[in-house]
Every structure is written in structure tokens, then in C-alpha cells.
Amino acid sequence: MAMGLVHGVSNLGGSLLTVMVYSKKYSKNKTRVTTAASYATFALCQLATLFVMDSEFTVSFADKVSFIQVAVVMFLLTEEILYSGIDNAKYRKIFAAFLFASGILLMIKSL
């Protein structure tokens, strides 16, 4: 959660958060919960920043409801279709492939 706080305040360290959680070798459920708690902290920090800065970022109530609906549908689809069918060993391999691809993309982006 401390990494989520740093990432939320500075917008730095998001990829490090994922690597740090992966390196702990937790079970897939504990990895997921730890990552979710960290990113929830990140989101709260960024929302607080938007609130404090009194930005011109305004979203209508209908748009907020639409965002929530899309988020719920995406969560349910990934939960039921992807996550529940993956065992711990396969999850670690998929997570490692994701981290590898993220690292490659970050290197390409920095060129």
C-alpha cells in the first residue's frame, strides 16, 4: 500500500509495484488482493489530488453510472472467464509473461 501511495501522489512506480508483488511469490489470490489494495490506494490518492486541485475535470452523473456499469461487467467477465480457470502455476507463468512484455514495452518507449 505504501507503493500505491507513492504511485498515487507522484504517478511513479506503478510497474515497480507489480514487480514487487510478483517477487513475493504469493498465491494467486494473495497476489491479486495485494495488488488490488495497492492500486486502490493509488486511485484514492489520485482522486484526492483531483479534488484538492479543483480541476475542471467534470463528469456528468450519467457518465459516472456508465463507467461503473462497464467496470462491473469487465470485473465479472474476467472473474468468471479468466481468473477462476487459472491455477497457481499457470497464473505465475502468465504474470511473468506480462511483466516481461511490460519491461520490453518500457524499454522501447524510452528509446
Coordinates of N, CA and C in Angstrom, one line a residue:
M1 N 0.8 -1.2 0.0 CA 0.0 0.0 0.0 C 0.9 1.3 0.0
A2 N 2.1 1.2 0.6 CA 3.0 2.3 0.6 C 3.4 2.6 -0.9
M3 N 3.6 1.6 -1.7 CA 3.9 1.8 -3.1 C 2.8 2.5 -3.8
G4 N 1.6 2.0 -3.5 CA 0.4 2.6 -4.0 C 0.2 4.1 -3.7
L5 N 0.6 4.5 -2.4 CA 0.6 5.9 -2.0 C 1.6 6.7 -2.8
V6 N 2.8 6.1 -2.9 CA 3.9 6.8 -3.7 C 3.4 7.0 -5.2
H7 N 2.9 5.9 -5.7 CA 2.4 6.0 -7.1 C 1.3 7.0 -7.3
G8 N 0.4 7.0 -6.3 CA -0.8 7.9 -6.4 C -0.4 9.4 -6.3
V9 N 0.6 9.7 -5.5 CA 1.0 11.0 -5.3 C 1.9 11.5 -6.4
S10 N 2.8 10.7 -6.9 CA 3.8 11.1 -7.9 C 3.5 10.6 -9.3
N11 N 2.6 9.6 -9.4 CA 2.4 8.9 -10.7 C 3.6 8.1 -11.2
L12 N 4.5 7.7 -10.2 CA 5.7 7.0 -10.5 C 5.6 5.6 -9.7
G13 N 6.2 4.6 -10.3 CA 6.3 3.4 -9.5 C 5.3 2.3 -9.8
G14 N 4.4 2.5 -10.7 CA 3.3 1.6 -11.0 C 3.8 0.2 -11.4
S15 N 4.8 0.3 -12.4 CA 5.4 -1.0 -12.8 C 6.2 -1.7 -11.7
L16 N 6.8 -0.9 -10.9 CA 7.6 -1.5 -9.8 C 6.7 -2.1 -8.8
L17 N 5.5 -1.6 -8.6 CA 4.5 -2.2 -7.7 C 4.2 -3.6 -8.2
T18 N 3.9 -3.8 -9.5 CA 3.6 -5.1 -10.0 C 4.8 -6.1 -9.8
V19 N 6.0 -5.6 -10.1 CA 7.2 -6.5 -10.0 C 7.4 -6.9 -8.5
M20 N 7.2 -5.9 -7.6 CA 7.4 -6.2 -6.2 C 6.4 -7.2 -5.7
V21 N 5.1 -7.1 -6.1 CA 4.1 -8.1 -5.6 C 4.5 -9.4 -6.2
Y22 N 4.8 -9.5 -7.5 CA 5.2 -10.8 -8.1 C 6.3 -11.4 -7.4
S23 N 7.3 -10.6 -7.0 CA 8.6 -11.2 -6.5 C 8.3 -11.9 -5.1
K24 N 7.2 -11.6 -4.5 CA 6.9 -12.1 -3.1 C 6.5 -13.6 -3.2
K25 N 6.2 -14.1 -4.4 CA 5.8 -15.5 -4.7 C 4.5 -15.9 -3.8
Y26 N 3.6 -15.0 -3.8 CA 2.3 -15.3 -3.1 C 1.5 -16.2 -4.0
S27 N 0.4 -16.8 -3.4 CA -0.5 -17.5 -4.2 C -1.3 -16.5 -5.0
K28 N -2.0 -17.0 -6.0 CA -2.6 -16.1 -7.0 C -3.7 -15.2 -6.3
N29 N -4.4 -15.7 -5.3 CA -5.4 -14.9 -4.6 C -4.7 -13.8 -3.7
K30 N -3.6 -14.2 -3.0 CA -2.9 -13.2 -2.2 C -2.3 -12.1 -3.1
T31 N -1.7 -12.5 -4.3 CA -1.1 -11.6 -5.2 C -2.2 -10.6 -5.7
R32 N -3.3 -11.1 -6.0 CA -4.4 -10.3 -6.6 C -4.9 -9.3 -5.5
V33 N -5.1 -9.8 -4.3 CA -5.5 -8.9 -3.2 C -4.5 -7.8 -2.9
T34 N -3.2 -8.2 -2.8 CA -2.2 -7.2 -2.5 C -2.1 -6.2 -3.6
T35 N -2.2 -6.6 -4.9 CA -2.1 -5.6 -6.0 C -3.4 -4.7 -6.0
A36 N -4.5 -5.3 -5.7 CA -5.7 -4.5 -5.7 C -5.7 -3.5 -4.5
A37 N -5.2 -3.9 -3.4 CA -5.1 -2.9 -2.3 C -4.2 -1.8 -2.6
S38 N -3.1 -2.1 -3.2 CA -2.1 -1.1 -3.6 C -2.7 -0.1 -4.7
Y39 N -3.3 -0.7 -5.7 CA -3.9 0.2 -6.7 C -5.1 1.0 -6.2
A40 N -5.8 0.4 -5.2 CA -6.9 1.2 -4.6 C -6.3 2.4 -3.9
T41 N -5.2 2.2 -3.2 CA -4.6 3.4 -2.5 C -4.1 4.4 -3.6
F42 N -3.6 3.9 -4.7 CA -3.2 4.8 -5.8 C -4.3 5.6 -6.3
A43 N -5.5 4.9 -6.5 CA -6.6 5.6 -7.0 C -7.2 6.6 -6.1
L44 N -7.2 6.3 -4.8 CA -7.7 7.2 -3.8 C -6.8 8.5 -3.7
C45 N -5.5 8.3 -3.8 CA -4.6 9.4 -3.8 C -4.8 10.3 -5.0
Q46 N -5.0 9.7 -6.2 CA -5.2 10.5 -7.4 C -6.5 11.2 -7.4
L47 N -7.6 10.5 -6.8 CA -8.9 11.2 -6.7 C -8.8 12.4 -5.7
A48 N -8.1 12.2 -4.6 CA -7.9 13.3 -3.7 C -7.1 14.4 -4.3
T49 N -6.2 14.1 -5.1 CA -5.4 15.2 -5.8 C -6.4 16.0 -6.7
L50 N -7.2 15.3 -7.5 CA -8.2 16.0 -8.3 C -9.1 16.8 -7.5
F51 N -9.5 16.3 -6.4 CA -10.4 17.1 -5.5 C -9.8 18.3 -5.0
V52 N -8.5 18.2 -4.5 CA -7.8 19.3 -3.9 C -7.5 20.3 -5.0
M53 N -7.1 19.9 -6.1 CA -6.7 20.8 -7.2 C -7.9 21.5 -7.8
D54 N -9.1 21.1 -7.5 CA -10.3 21.7 -8.0 C -10.2 21.8 -9.5
S55 N -9.9 20.7 -10.2 CA -9.7 20.7 -11.6 C -11.0 20.9 -12.3
E56 N -10.8 21.2 -13.6 CA -12.0 21.3 -14.5 C -12.5 20.0 -15.0
F57 N -12.0 18.9 -14.5 CA -12.4 17.6 -14.9 C -13.8 17.3 -14.2
T58 N -14.8 17.4 -15.0 CA -16.1 17.2 -14.5 C -16.8 16.1 -15.4
V59 N -17.5 15.2 -14.7 CA -18.1 14.1 -15.4 C -19.6 14.1 -14.9
S60 N -20.5 14.0 -15.9 CA -21.9 14.0 -15.5 C -22.3 12.7 -14.8
F61 N -23.4 12.8 -14.1 CA -23.9 11.6 -13.3 C -24.1 10.4 -14.2
A62 N -24.7 10.7 -15.4 CA -24.9 9.6 -16.4 C -23.6 8.9 -16.8
D63 N -22.6 9.7 -17.0 CA -21.3 9.2 -17.4 C -20.7 8.3 -16.3
K64 N -20.9 8.8 -15.0 CA -20.4 8.1 -13.9 C -21.0 6.7 -13.8
V65 N -22.3 6.7 -14.0 CA -23.1 5.4 -13.9 C -22.6 4.5 -15.0
S66 N -22.4 5.1 -16.2 CA -21.9 4.2 -17.3 C -20.5 3.7 -17.0
F67 N -19.6 4.5 -16.4 CA -18.3 4.0 -16.1 C -18.4 2.8 -15.1
I68 N -19.3 3.0 -14.1 CA -19.5 1.9 -13.1 C -20.0 0.7 -13.7
Q69 N -21.0 0.8 -14.6 CA -21.5 -0.4 -15.3 C -20.5 -1.1 -16.1
V70 N -19.7 -0.4 -16.8 CA -18.6 -1.0 -17.6 C -17.6 -1.7 -16.7
A71 N -17.3 -1.1 -15.6 CA -16.3 -1.7 -14.6 C -16.9 -3.0 -14.0
V72 N -18.1 -3.0 -13.7 CA -18.8 -4.2 -13.1 C -18.8 -5.3 -14.1
V73 N -19.2 -5.0 -15.3 CA -19.2 -6.0 -16.4 C -17.9 -6.6 -16.7
M74 N -16.9 -5.7 -16.8 CA -15.5 -6.2 -17.0 C -15.0 -7.1 -15.9
F75 N -15.3 -6.7 -14.6 CA -14.8 -7.5 -13.5 C -15.5 -8.8 -13.5
L76 N -16.8 -8.9 -13.8 CA -17.5 -10.2 -13.8 C -17.0 -11.1 -14.9
L77 N -16.8 -10.5 -16.1 CA -16.3 -11.3 -17.2 C -14.9 -11.9 -16.9
T78 N -14.0 -11.0 -16.4 CA -12.6 -11.5 -16.1 C -12.6 -12.5 -15.0
E79 N -13.4 -12.3 -14.0 CA -13.5 -13.2 -12.8 C -14.0 -14.5 -13.2
E80 N -15.1 -14.6 -14.0 CA -15.7 -15.9 -14.3 C -15.0 -16.6 -15.5
I81 N -14.6 -15.8 -16.4 CA -14.0 -16.5 -17.6 C -12.5 -16.7 -17.5
L82 N -11.7 -15.8 -17.0 CA -10.3 -15.9 -16.9 C -9.8 -16.4 -15.6
Y83 N -10.0 -15.6 -14.6 CA -9.4 -15.9 -13.3 C -9.7 -17.2 -12.6
S84 N -11.0 -17.6 -12.7 CA -11.4 -18.8 -12.0 C -10.8 -20.1 -12.6
G85 N -10.4 -20.0 -13.9 CA -9.9 -21.2 -14.6 C -8.4 -21.3 -14.6
I86 N -7.7 -20.4 -13.9 CA -6.3 -20.4 -13.9 C -5.8 -20.9 -12.5
D87 N -4.9 -22.0 -12.5 CA -4.3 -22.4 -11.3 C -3.1 -21.6 -10.9
N88 N -2.5 -21.8 -9.7 CA -1.4 -21.0 -9.3 C -0.2 -21.1 -10.2
A89 N 0.2 -22.2 -10.7 CA 1.3 -22.4 -11.6 C 1.1 -21.6 -12.9
K90 N 0.0 -21.8 -13.5 CA -0.3 -21.1 -14.7 C -0.4 -19.5 -14.5
Y91 N -0.9 -19.2 -13.3 CA -1.0 -17.7 -13.0 C 0.4 -17.1 -12.9
R92 N 1.3 -17.8 -12.3 CA 2.7 -17.3 -12.2 C 3.3 -17.1 -13.5
K93 N 3.1 -18.1 -14.4 CA 3.6 -18.0 -15.8 C 3.0 -16.9 -16.6
I94 N 1.7 -16.7 -16.5 CA 1.1 -15.6 -17.2 C 1.6 -14.2 -16.6
F95 N 1.7 -14.2 -15.3 CA 2.2 -12.9 -14.7 C 3.6 -12.6 -15.1
A96 N 4.4 -13.6 -15.2 CA 5.8 -13.4 -15.6 C 5.9 -13.0 -17.1
A97 N 5.0 -13.5 -17.9 CA 5.0 -13.1 -19.3 C 4.5 -11.7 -19.4
F98 N 3.5 -11.3 -18.6 CA 3.0 -9.9 -18.6 C 4.1 -9.0 -18.1
L99 N 4.9 -9.3 -17.1 CA 6.0 -8.5 -16.6 C 7.1 -8.3 -17.7
F100 N 7.4 -9.4 -18.4 CA 8.4 -9.4 -19.4 C 7.9 -8.5 -20.6
A101 N 6.7 -8.6 -21.0 CA 6.2 -7.8 -22.1 C 6.1 -6.3 -21.6
S102 N 5.8 -6.0 -20.4 CA 5.8 -4.7 -19.9 C 7.2 -4.1 -19.9
G103 N 8.1 -4.9 -19.5 CA 9.5 -4.4 -19.4 C 10.0 -4.1 -20.8
I104 N 9.7 -4.9 -21.8 CA 10.1 -4.7 -23.2 C 9.5 -3.4 -23.7
L105 N 8.2 -3.2 -23.4 CA 7.5 -2.0 -23.9 C 8.1 -0.8 -23.2
L106 N 8.4 -0.8 -22.0 CA 9.0 0.3 -21.3 C 10.4 0.6 -21.9
M107 N 11.1 -0.4 -22.3 CA 12.4 -0.1 -22.9 C 12.3 0.5 -24.3
I108 N 11.3 0.0 -25.0 CA 11.0 0.6 -26.4 C 10.6 2.0 -26.2
K109 N 9.7 2.3 -25.3 CA 9.2 3.6 -25.0 C 10.3 4.6 -24.7
S110 N 11.3 4.1 -24.0 CA 12.3 5.0 -23.5 C 13.3 5.4 -24.6
L111 N 13.3 4.7 -25.7 CA 14.2 4.9 -26.8 C 13.9 6.2 -27.6

